[in-house]
PDB file of C-alpha atoms and ligand atoms in Angstrom:
ATOM      1  CA  MET A 230      74.163  43.041 289.830  1.00  0.00           C
ATOM      2  CA  THR A 231      71.101  43.428 292.036  1.00  0.00           C
ATOM      3  CA  THR A 232      67.922  41.762 290.867  1.00  0.00           C
ATOM      4  CA  PRO A 233      65.496  44.368 289.466  1.00  0.00           C
ATOM      5  CA  ARG A 234      62.136  44.663 291.201  1.00  0.00           C
ATOM      6  CA  VAL A 235      58.714  45.329 289.656  1.00  0.00           C
ATOM      7  CA  ALA A 236      55.443  46.189 291.429  1.00  0.00           C
ATOM      8  CA  ALA A 237      52.732  44.318 289.526  1.00  0.00           C
ATOM      9  CA  ILE A 238      49.200  45.681 290.029  1.00  0.00           C
ATOM     10  CA  HIS A 239      46.769  43.197 288.457  1.00  0.00           C
ATOM     11  CA  ASP A 240      44.069  40.757 289.487  1.00  0.00           C
ATOM     12  CA  LEU A 241      44.830  37.223 290.608  1.00  0.00           C
ATOM     13  CA  SER A 242      42.608  34.856 288.635  1.00  0.00           C
ATOM     14  CA  GLY A 243      43.061  31.343 289.987  1.00  0.00           C
ATOM     15  CA  PHE A 244      42.359  29.582 286.694  1.00  0.00           C
ATOM     16  CA  GLY A 245      42.724  30.730 283.101  1.00  0.00           C
ATOM     17  CA  ARG A 246      46.291  32.037 282.790  1.00  0.00           C
ATOM     18  CA  CYS A 247      46.171  35.814 282.781  1.00  0.00           C
ATOM     19  CA  SER A 248      47.270  38.820 284.834  1.00  0.00           C
ATOM     20  CA  LEU A 249      49.298  37.807 287.930  1.00  0.00           C
ATOM     21  CA  THR A 250      49.425  34.095 287.080  1.00  0.00           C
ATOM     22  CA  VAL A 251      51.259  35.237 283.954  1.00  0.00           C
ATOM     23  CA  ALA A 252      53.175  38.292 285.215  1.00  0.00           C
ATOM     24  CA  ILE A 253      54.803  36.527 288.177  1.00  0.00           C
ATOM     25  CA  PRO A 254      56.272  33.527 286.303  1.00  0.00           C
ATOM     26  CA  VAL A 255      57.248  35.576 283.237  1.00  0.00           C
ATOM     27  CA  LEU A 256      59.060  38.280 285.204  1.00  0.00           C
ATOM     28  CA  SER A 257      60.672  35.701 287.517  1.00  0.00           C
ATOM     29  CA  ALA A 258      61.930  33.728 284.504  1.00  0.00           C
ATOM     30  CA  MET A 259      63.434  36.955 283.169  1.00  0.00           C
ATOM     31  CA  GLY A 260      65.406  37.382 286.396  1.00  0.00           C
ATOM     32  CA  ILE A 261      63.140  40.060 287.882  1.00  0.00           C
ATOM     33  CA  GLN A 262      61.562  40.094 291.341  1.00  0.00           C
ATOM     34  CA  CYS A 263      57.813  40.520 290.879  1.00  0.00           C
ATOM     35  CA  CYS A 264      55.959  42.027 293.873  1.00  0.00           C
ATOM     36  CA  PRO A 265      52.213  41.547 293.367  1.00  0.00           C
ATOM     37  CA  LEU A 266      49.619  44.056 294.538  1.00  0.00           C
ATOM     38  CA  PRO A 267      46.402  42.184 293.680  1.00  0.00           C
ATOM     39  CA  THR A 268      43.428  44.275 292.575  1.00  0.00           C
ATOM     40  CA  ALA A 269      40.949  41.401 292.994  1.00  0.00           C
ATOM     41  CA  PHE A 270      40.895  37.659 293.486  1.00  0.00           C
ATOM     42  CA  LEU A 271      38.732  35.771 291.003  1.00  0.00           C
ATOM     43  CA  SER A 272      38.194  32.029 290.725  1.00  0.00           C
ATOM     44  CA  THR A 273      38.701  32.388 286.957  1.00  0.00           C
ATOM     45  CA  HIS A 274      39.045  35.317 284.580  1.00  0.00           C
ATOM     46  CA  THR A 275      35.841  36.770 283.144  1.00  0.00           C
ATOM     47  CA  GLY A 276      36.349  35.762 279.503  1.00  0.00           C
ATOM     48  CA  GLY A 277      34.453  32.577 278.765  1.00  0.00           C
ATOM     49  CA  PHE A 278      33.568  31.348 282.269  1.00  0.00           C
ATOM     50  CA  GLU A 279      30.214  31.699 284.030  1.00  0.00           C
ATOM     51  CA  GLY A 280      29.727  31.993 287.780  1.00  0.00           C
ATOM     52  CA  PHE A 281      33.225  33.214 288.593  1.00  0.00           C
ATOM     53  CA  THR A 282      33.822  34.590 292.087  1.00  0.00           C
ATOM     54  CA  PHE A 283      35.177  38.132 292.534  1.00  0.00           C
ATOM     55  CA  LEU A 284      36.783  39.439 295.721  1.00  0.00           C
ATOM     56  CA  ASP A 285      37.472  43.173 295.424  1.00  0.00           C
ATOM     57  CA  MET A 286      40.816  44.124 297.009  1.00  0.00           C
ATOM     58  CA  THR A 287      40.334  47.909 296.792  1.00  0.00           C
ATOM     59  CA  ASP A 288      40.481  48.535 300.554  1.00  0.00           C
ATOM     60  CA  GLU A 289      43.580  46.388 300.996  1.00  0.00           C
ATOM     61  CA  MET A 290      45.649  48.069 298.272  1.00  0.00           C
ATOM     62  CA  PRO A 291      46.473  51.398 299.984  1.00  0.00           C
ATOM     63  CA  ARG A 292      47.216  49.521 303.229  1.00  0.00           C
ATOM     64  CA  ALA A 293      49.710  47.253 301.454  1.00  0.00           C
ATOM     65  CA  ALA A 294      51.206  50.239 299.591  1.00  0.00           C
ATOM     66  CA  ALA A 295      51.653  52.143 302.860  1.00  0.00           C
ATOM     67  CA  HIS A 296      53.444  49.144 304.377  1.00  0.00           C
ATOM     68  CA  TRP A 297      55.755  48.919 301.355  1.00  0.00           C
ATOM     69  CA  LYS A 298      56.446  52.648 301.691  1.00  0.00           C
ATOM     70  CA  SER A 299      57.297  52.224 305.389  1.00  0.00           C
ATOM     71  CA  LEU A 300      59.837  49.575 304.336  1.00  0.00           C
ATOM     72  CA  ASP A 301      61.291  52.095 301.859  1.00  0.00           C
ATOM     73  CA  LEU A 302      60.872  49.616 298.998  1.00  0.00           C
ATOM     74  CA  ARG A 303      62.024  50.857 295.587  1.00  0.00           C
ATOM     75  CA  PHE A 304      60.860  49.525 292.241  1.00  0.00           C
ATOM     76  CA  GLN A 305      62.551  49.687 288.841  1.00  0.00           C
ATOM     77  CA  ALA A 306      59.081  49.513 287.324  1.00  0.00           C
ATOM     78  CA  VAL A 307      55.419  49.829 288.219  1.00  0.00           C
ATOM     79  CA  TYR A 308      53.312  47.660 285.928  1.00  0.00           C
ATOM     80  CA  SER A 309      49.510  47.811 286.135  1.00  0.00           C
ATOM     81  CA  GLY A 310      46.746  45.932 284.314  1.00  0.00           C
ATOM     82  CA  PHE A 311      43.205  44.708 285.111  1.00  0.00           C
ATOM     83  CA  LEU A 312      41.577  46.813 287.835  1.00  0.00           C
ATOM     84  CA  GLY A 313      38.732  45.758 290.116  1.00  0.00           C
ATOM     85  CA  SER A 314      36.880  49.007 290.858  1.00  0.00           C
ATOM     86  CA  GLU A 315      36.581  52.671 289.915  1.00  0.00           C
ATOM     87  CA  ARG A 316      38.258  53.691 293.174  1.00  0.00           C
ATOM     88  CA  GLN A 317      41.378  51.741 292.219  1.00  0.00           C
ATOM     89  CA  ILE A 318      42.176  54.301 289.492  1.00  0.00           C
ATOM     90  CA  GLY A 319      43.060  56.896 292.138  1.00  0.00           C
ATOM     91  CA  ILE A 320      44.804  54.288 294.281  1.00  0.00           C
ATOM     92  CA  VAL A 321      47.086  53.251 291.417  1.00  0.00           C
ATOM     93  CA  GLU A 322      47.716  56.919 290.522  1.00  0.00           C
ATOM     94  CA  ASN A 323      48.769  57.535 294.127  1.00  0.00           C
ATOM     95  CA  PHE A 324      50.946  54.427 294.079  1.00  0.00           C
ATOM     96  CA  ILE A 325      52.771  55.707 290.995  1.00  0.00           C
ATOM     97  CA  ARG A 326      53.195  59.144 292.569  1.00  0.00           C
ATOM     98  CA  GLU A 327      54.597  57.625 295.785  1.00  0.00           C
ATOM     99  CA  PHE A 328      56.946  55.089 294.231  1.00  0.00           C
ATOM    100  CA  ARG A 329      58.095  56.784 291.040  1.00  0.00           C
ATOM    101  CA  GLY A 330      61.829  57.524 291.248  1.00  0.00           C
ATOM    102  CA  ALA A 331      64.033  59.193 288.637  1.00  0.00           C
ATOM    103  CA  ASP A 332      64.546  55.881 286.781  1.00  0.00           C
ATOM    104  CA  THR A 333      61.254  54.134 287.478  1.00  0.00           C
ATOM    105  CA  LEU A 334      59.508  52.834 284.389  1.00  0.00           C
ATOM    106  CA  VAL A 335      55.709  53.059 284.517  1.00  0.00           C
ATOM    107  CA  VAL A 336      53.913  50.598 282.248  1.00  0.00           C
ATOM    108  CA  VAL A 337      50.114  50.793 282.152  1.00  0.00           C
ATOM    109  CA  ASP A 338      48.381  48.002 280.282  1.00  0.00           C
ATOM    110  CA  PRO A 339      44.955  49.674 279.927  1.00  0.00           C
ATOM    111  CA  VAL A 340      43.054  46.381 280.235  1.00  0.00           C
ATOM    112  CA  MET A 341      39.403  47.115 279.375  1.00  0.00           C
ATOM    113  CA  GLY A 342      38.252  44.840 276.569  1.00  0.00           C
ATOM    114  CA  ASP A 343      38.934  42.861 273.418  1.00  0.00           C
ATOM    115  CA  HIS A 344      37.374  42.164 269.996  1.00  0.00           C
ATOM    116  CA  GLY A 345      35.417  45.414 270.147  1.00  0.00           C
ATOM    117  CA  ALA A 346      33.707  44.599 273.475  1.00  0.00           C
ATOM    118  CA  VAL A 347      34.322  45.895 277.011  1.00  0.00           C
ATOM    119  CA  TYR A 348      34.965  43.235 279.709  1.00  0.00           C
ATOM    120  CA  GLN A 349      31.934  42.363 281.883  1.00  0.00           C
ATOM    121  CA  THR A 350      33.223  43.964 285.094  1.00  0.00           C
ATOM    122  CA  TYR A 351      34.261  47.298 283.514  1.00  0.00           C
ATOM    123  CA  THR A 352      31.915  50.279 283.825  1.00  0.00           C
ATOM    124  CA  PRO A 353      32.061  53.391 281.579  1.00  0.00           C
ATOM    125  CA  ALA A 354      33.502  55.302 284.564  1.00  0.00           C
ATOM    126  CA  MET A 355      36.287  52.722 284.929  1.00  0.00           C
ATOM    127  CA  CYS A 356      37.120  53.066 281.238  1.00  0.00           C
ATOM    128  CA  ALA A 357      37.260  56.867 281.568  1.00  0.00           C
ATOM    129  CA  GLY A 358      39.423  56.438 284.666  1.00  0.00           C
ATOM    130  CA  MET A 359      41.755  54.075 282.854  1.00  0.00           C
ATOM    131  CA  ALA A 360      42.392  56.761 280.229  1.00  0.00           C
ATOM    132  CA  GLN A 361      43.226  59.156 283.053  1.00  0.00           C
ATOM    133  CA  LEU A 362      45.557  56.634 284.732  1.00  0.00           C
ATOM    134  CA  ALA A 363      47.267  55.906 281.423  1.00  0.00           C
ATOM    135  CA  ARG A 364      48.337  59.558 281.275  1.00  0.00           C
ATOM    136  CA  GLN A 365      50.849  58.743 284.048  1.00  0.00           C
ATOM    137  CA  ALA A 366      52.493  55.991 282.000  1.00  0.00           C
ATOM    138  CA  ASP A 367      55.833  55.953 280.220  1.00  0.00           C
ATOM    139  CA  VAL A 368      54.540  53.073 278.120  1.00  0.00           C
ATOM    140  CA  ILE A 369      51.010  51.861 277.362  1.00  0.00           C
ATOM    141  CA  THR A 370      50.117  48.555 275.704  1.00  0.00           C
ATOM    142  CA  PRO A 371      46.528  48.749 274.394  1.00  0.00           C
ATOM    143  CA  ASN A 372      44.955  46.300 271.972  1.00  0.00           C
ATOM    144  CA  LEU A 373      42.770  47.771 269.228  1.00  0.00           C
ATOM    145  CA  THR A 374      39.629  47.703 271.395  1.00  0.00           C
ATOM    146  CA  GLU A 375      41.409  49.563 274.191  1.00  0.00           C
ATOM    147  CA  ALA A 376      42.929  52.018 271.707  1.00  0.00           C
ATOM    148  CA  ALA A 377      39.409  52.938 270.564  1.00  0.00           C
ATOM    149  CA  LEU A 378      38.279  53.384 274.173  1.00  0.00           C
ATOM    150  CA  LEU A 379      41.318  55.570 274.973  1.00  0.00           C
ATOM    151  CA  LEU A 380      40.714  57.676 271.866  1.00  0.00           C
ATOM    152  CA  GLY A 381      36.990  57.912 272.625  1.00  0.00           C
ATOM    153  CA  ILE A 382      35.919  56.641 269.210  1.00  0.00           C
ATOM    154  CA  PRO A 383      33.790  53.602 268.245  1.00  0.00           C
ATOM    155  CA  TYR A 384      35.860  50.462 267.532  1.00  0.00           C
ATOM    156  CA  GLU A 385      34.423  50.291 264.012  1.00  0.00           C
ATOM    157  CA  GLU A 386      35.729  53.787 263.281  1.00  0.00           C
ATOM    158  CA  LEU A 387      39.390  53.070 264.059  1.00  0.00           C
ATOM    159  CA  PRO A 388      41.597  53.943 261.096  1.00  0.00           C
ATOM    160  CA  ALA A 389      42.291  50.695 259.191  1.00  0.00           C
ATOM    161  CA  GLY A 390      45.413  48.927 257.984  1.00  0.00           C
ATOM    162  CA  GLN A 391      49.059  49.556 258.629  1.00  0.00           C
ATOM    163  CA  ASP A 392      48.756  53.311 258.107  1.00  0.00           C
ATOM    164  CA  GLY A 393      45.786  53.287 260.471  1.00  0.00           C
ATOM    165  CA  CYS A 394      47.857  51.606 263.189  1.00  0.00           C
ATOM    166  CA  ARG A 395      50.594  54.197 262.704  1.00  0.00           C
ATOM    167  CA  ALA A 396      48.046  56.975 263.098  1.00  0.00           C
ATOM    168  CA  ILE A 397      46.615  55.317 266.223  1.00  0.00           C
ATOM    169  CA  VAL A 398      49.958  55.049 268.050  1.00  0.00           C
ATOM    170  CA  GLU A 399      50.825  58.621 267.118  1.00  0.00           C
ATOM    171  CA  ARG A 400      47.477  59.876 268.406  1.00  0.00           C
ATOM    172  CA  LEU A 401      47.887  57.898 271.637  1.00  0.00           C
ATOM    173  CA  SER A 402      51.390  59.237 272.282  1.00  0.00           C
ATOM    174  CA  LEU A 403      50.198  62.493 273.928  1.00  0.00           C
ATOM    175  CA  ASP A 404      52.223  64.591 271.481  1.00  0.00           C
ATOM    176  CA  GLY A 405      55.201  62.259 271.716  1.00  0.00           C
ATOM    177  CA  ARG A 406      55.482  62.184 275.512  1.00  0.00           C
ATOM    178  CA  ARG A 407      54.376  58.575 275.997  1.00  0.00           C
ATOM    179  CA  SER A 408      55.490  55.368 274.268  1.00  0.00           C
ATOM    180  CA  VAL A 409      52.723  53.227 272.804  1.00  0.00           C
ATOM    181  CA  VAL A 410      52.777  49.550 271.883  1.00  0.00           C
ATOM    182  CA  LEU A 411      49.580  48.692 270.026  1.00  0.00           C
ATOM    183  CA  THR A 412      49.075  44.925 270.184  1.00  0.00           C
ATOM    184  CA  GLY A 413      47.260  42.866 267.575  1.00  0.00           C
ATOM    185  CA  ALA A 414      48.537  45.186 264.840  1.00  0.00           C
ATOM    186  CA  SER A 415      49.110  43.407 261.549  1.00  0.00           C
ATOM    187  CA  THR A 416      50.967  44.594 258.437  1.00  0.00           C
ATOM    188  CA  ALA A 417      50.140  41.549 256.254  1.00  0.00           C
ATOM    189  CA  PRO A 418      47.533  38.730 256.419  1.00  0.00           C
ATOM    190  CA  ASP A 419      50.019  36.071 257.577  1.00  0.00           C
ATOM    191  CA  LEU A 420      51.740  38.344 260.115  1.00  0.00           C
ATOM    192  CA  THR A 421      50.794  39.861 263.446  1.00  0.00           C
ATOM    193  CA  GLY A 422      52.497  41.691 266.288  1.00  0.00           C
ATOM    194  CA  ALA A 423      52.611  45.276 267.420  1.00  0.00           C
ATOM    195  CA  MET A 424      52.949  48.837 266.183  1.00  0.00           C
ATOM    196  CA  CYS A 425      55.293  50.839 268.403  1.00  0.00           C
ATOM    197  CA  PHE A 426      55.682  54.555 268.954  1.00  0.00           C
ATOM    198  CA  ASP A 427      58.921  55.135 270.857  1.00  0.00           C
ATOM    199  CA  ALA A 428      58.805  58.405 272.799  1.00  0.00           C
ATOM    200  CA  ARG A 429      62.618  58.358 273.107  1.00  0.00           C
ATOM    201  CA  SER A 430      63.262  58.414 269.368  1.00  0.00           C
ATOM    202  CA  GLY A 431      59.918  59.732 268.121  1.00  0.00           C
ATOM    203  CA  ARG A 432      59.865  56.793 265.681  1.00  0.00           C
ATOM    204  CA  VAL A 433      57.022  54.493 264.695  1.00  0.00           C
ATOM    205  CA  GLN A 434      58.012  50.896 263.985  1.00  0.00           C
ATOM    206  CA  ALA A 435      56.067  47.707 263.242  1.00  0.00           C
ATOM    207  CA  VAL A 436      57.211  44.494 264.946  1.00  0.00           C
ATOM    208  CA  GLN A 437      55.797  41.404 263.264  1.00  0.00           C
ATOM    209  CA  THR A 438      55.958  37.619 263.572  1.00  0.00           C
ATOM    210  CA  HIS A 439      54.224  34.735 261.814  1.00  0.00           C
ATOM    211  CA  ARG A 440      50.488  34.694 262.687  1.00  0.00           C
ATOM    212  CA  VAL A 441      49.098  31.596 264.389  1.00  0.00           C
ATOM    213  CA  ASP A 442      45.519  31.399 263.203  1.00  0.00           C
ATOM    214  CA  ARG A 443      43.860  30.934 266.584  1.00  0.00           C
ATOM    215  CA  GLU A 444      42.893  33.240 269.426  1.00  0.00           C
ATOM    216  CA  PHE A 445      43.799  32.581 273.060  1.00  0.00           C
ATOM    217  CA  HIS A 446      42.825  34.346 276.218  1.00  0.00           C
ATOM    218  CA  GLY A 447      45.485  36.313 278.114  1.00  0.00           C
ATOM    219  CA  THR A 448      47.970  36.828 275.296  1.00  0.00           C
ATOM    220  CA  GLY A 449      47.869  40.593 275.972  1.00  0.00           C
ATOM    221  CA  ASP A 450      48.996  39.909 279.540  1.00  0.00           C
ATOM    222  CA  VAL A 451      51.817  37.611 278.401  1.00  0.00           C
ATOM    223  CA  PHE A 452      52.865  40.232 275.852  1.00  0.00           C
ATOM    224  CA  ALA A 453      52.890  43.144 278.306  1.00  0.00           C
ATOM    225  CA  SER A 454      54.732  41.094 280.949  1.00  0.00           C
ATOM    226  CA  VAL A 455      57.557  40.075 278.580  1.00  0.00           C
ATOM    227  CA  LEU A 456      57.698  43.645 277.235  1.00  0.00           C
ATOM    228  CA  THR A 457      57.976  45.064 280.766  1.00  0.00           C
ATOM    229  CA  GLY A 458      60.694  42.571 281.693  1.00  0.00           C
ATOM    230  CA  ALA A 459      62.715  43.353 278.574  1.00  0.00           C
ATOM    231  CA  LEU A 460      62.365  47.126 279.114  1.00  0.00           C
ATOM    232  CA  VAL A 461      63.522  46.736 282.728  1.00  0.00           C
ATOM    233  CA  HIS A 462      66.585  44.995 281.320  1.00  0.00           C
ATOM    234  CA  GLY A 463      67.285  48.045 279.172  1.00  0.00           C
ATOM    235  CA  ARG A 464      66.057  46.817 275.804  1.00  0.00           C
ATOM    236  CA  SER A 465      64.756  49.363 273.299  1.00  0.00           C
ATOM    237  CA  LEU A 466      60.975  49.505 272.878  1.00  0.00           C
ATOM    238  CA  ALA A 467      61.063  47.754 269.489  1.00  0.00           C
ATOM    239  CA  ASP A 468      63.452  45.024 270.732  1.00  0.00           C
ATOM    240  CA  ALA A 469      61.293  44.458 273.813  1.00  0.00           C
ATOM    241  CA  ALA A 470      58.144  44.255 271.658  1.00  0.00           C
ATOM    242  CA  GLY A 471      59.974  41.862 269.331  1.00  0.00           C
ATOM    243  CA  GLU A 472      60.889  39.564 272.217  1.00  0.00           C
ATOM    244  CA  ALA A 473      57.282  39.643 273.461  1.00  0.00           C
ATOM    245  CA  ALA A 474      55.814  38.953 270.001  1.00  0.00           C
ATOM    246  CA  GLU A 475      58.202  36.049 269.421  1.00  0.00           C
ATOM    247  CA  PHE A 476      57.353  34.480 272.797  1.00  0.00           C
ATOM    248  CA  ILE A 477      53.616  34.779 272.088  1.00  0.00           C
ATOM    249  CA  ARG A 478      54.111  33.152 268.683  1.00  0.00           C
ATOM    250  CA  ALA A 479      55.942  30.200 270.271  1.00  0.00           C
ATOM    251  CA  CYS A 480      53.262  29.849 272.973  1.00  0.00           C
ATOM    252  CA  ALA A 481      50.395  30.125 270.469  1.00  0.00           C
ATOM    253  CA  GLU A 482      51.946  27.488 268.183  1.00  0.00           C
ATOM    254  CA  ARG A 483      52.397  25.077 271.076  1.00  0.00           C
ATOM    255  CA  THR A 484      48.876  25.681 272.360  1.00  0.00           C
ATOM    256  CA  ALA A 485      47.239  25.410 268.931  1.00  0.00           C
ATOM    257  CA  ALA A 486      48.962  22.048 268.393  1.00  0.00           C
ATOM    258  CA  GLN A 487      47.271  20.739 271.558  1.00  0.00           C
ATOM    259  CA  ASP A 488      43.879  22.195 270.648  1.00  0.00           C
ATOM    260  CA  LEU A 489      43.275  23.564 274.163  1.00  0.00           C
ATOM    261  CA  PRO A 490      40.134  25.665 274.812  1.00  0.00           C
ATOM    262  CA  MET A 491      40.686  29.386 274.190  1.00  0.00           C
ATOM    263  CA  ARG A 492      39.635  30.309 277.721  1.00  0.00           C
ATOM    264  CA  GLU A 493      42.550  28.348 279.261  1.00  0.00           C
ATOM    265  CA  GLY A 494      45.057  30.800 277.780  1.00  0.00           C
ATOM    266  CA  VAL A 495      48.382  29.905 276.204  1.00  0.00           C
ATOM    267  CA  ASP A 496      50.365  26.931 277.456  1.00  0.00           C
ATOM    268  CA  PHE A 497      53.368  29.106 278.269  1.00  0.00           C
ATOM    269  CA  GLU A 498      54.841  27.350 281.301  1.00  0.00           C
ATOM    270  CA  PRO A 499      56.932  24.766 279.409  1.00  0.00           C
ATOM    271  CA  LEU A 500      58.353  27.623 277.288  1.00  0.00           C
ATOM    272  CA  LEU A 501      59.521  29.902 280.121  1.00  0.00           C
ATOM    273  CA  GLY A 502      63.059  28.680 279.413  1.00  0.00           C
ATOM    274  CA  LEU A 503      62.975  30.757 276.222  1.00  0.00           C
ATOM    275  CA  LEU A 504      62.904  33.848 278.447  1.00  0.00           C
ATOM    276  CA  THR A 505      65.611  32.744 280.865  1.00  0.00           C
ATOM    277  CA  GLY A 506      68.011  31.947 278.029  1.00  0.00           C
ATOM    278  CA  VAL A 507      68.249  35.544 276.803  1.00  0.00           C
ATOM    279  CA  PRO A 508      71.547  37.057 277.971  1.00  0.00           C
ATOM    280  CA  ARG A 509      70.866  40.060 280.190  1.00  0.00           C
TER     281      ARG A 509
HETATM  282  O1  LIG B 883      43.439  39.226 280.136  1.00  0.00           O
HETATM  283  C1  LIG B 883      42.802  40.338 280.635  1.00  0.00           C
HETATM  284  C2  LIG B 883      42.007  39.990 281.859  1.00  0.00           C
HETATM  285  C3  LIG B 883      42.609  40.080 283.097  1.00  0.00           C
HETATM  286  N1  LIG B 883      41.959  39.763 284.214  1.00  0.00           N
HETATM  287  C4  LIG B 883      40.675  39.342 284.187  1.00  0.00           C
HETATM  288  C5  LIG B 883      40.018  39.230 282.983  1.00  0.00           C
HETATM  289  C6  LIG B 883      40.675  39.574 281.780  1.00  0.00           C
HETATM  290  C7  LIG B 883      39.989  39.475 280.517  1.00  0.00           C
HETATM  291  O2  LIG B 883      38.905  38.965 280.392  1.00  0.00           O
HETATM  292  O3  LIG B 883      38.756  38.794 282.966  1.00  0.00           O
HETATM  293  C8  LIG B 883      39.982  38.984 285.454  1.00  0.00           C
END
């Protein structure tokens, strides 16, 4: 069996465990070759640090993509996340157009914000562009904040509760053409996980695990990376979301027990073995 290959289009934040510093180890542990196309290099992520550096990689991205094309590289999946500029929307759209084969899975994590607020470096035009980019995806993985931005409604006006989450994933499915995994969706106070709309079956399904009562930065990136890896290995959407939710729960429990600062993300490295152990 050849090792599957994923093009991962995210920022590289040197400290804080998110985006590429999550996607590369997670996908590697799952037996997948992760080829990073960095959107920006930051000293830390932007959630909870002041004075972070930000090197925009916009000009480099099409040059790297053209080199990959000249090498005739093929990818089983294209997986995008945090973008560094408005211009990168079109660059990632072109990348998908160039590299999408008959069996290529396109996962767009529409990273834009959390807890009802847009991230510091995102402009309204970037958020509008992200919605446009997400139209190319087979699967999107918004949190509730990003779902509101994609739907163009205020966060406070999102439909509430389990039925609300069902309505959200259905509305985000583009009439059933796109799968949606809404993260941070909860069906009971002591549970959390995701609400999934599977475009293959047309079904909506909740995937839940025990809630760890603490928030950590970067859990959306860990979730989407495990989900992408499991989908590349042929898992169903709900099974892939279940594997991702279970891994996050284990990481959150371990991190909460150590009382690490939220901005340092989840202490996932010692738990990567949980991902390698799954028979593929
Ligand atoms: O986890 C999402 C994310 C990714 N990359 C950068 C971020 C954030 C969220 O704050 O700042 C640079």
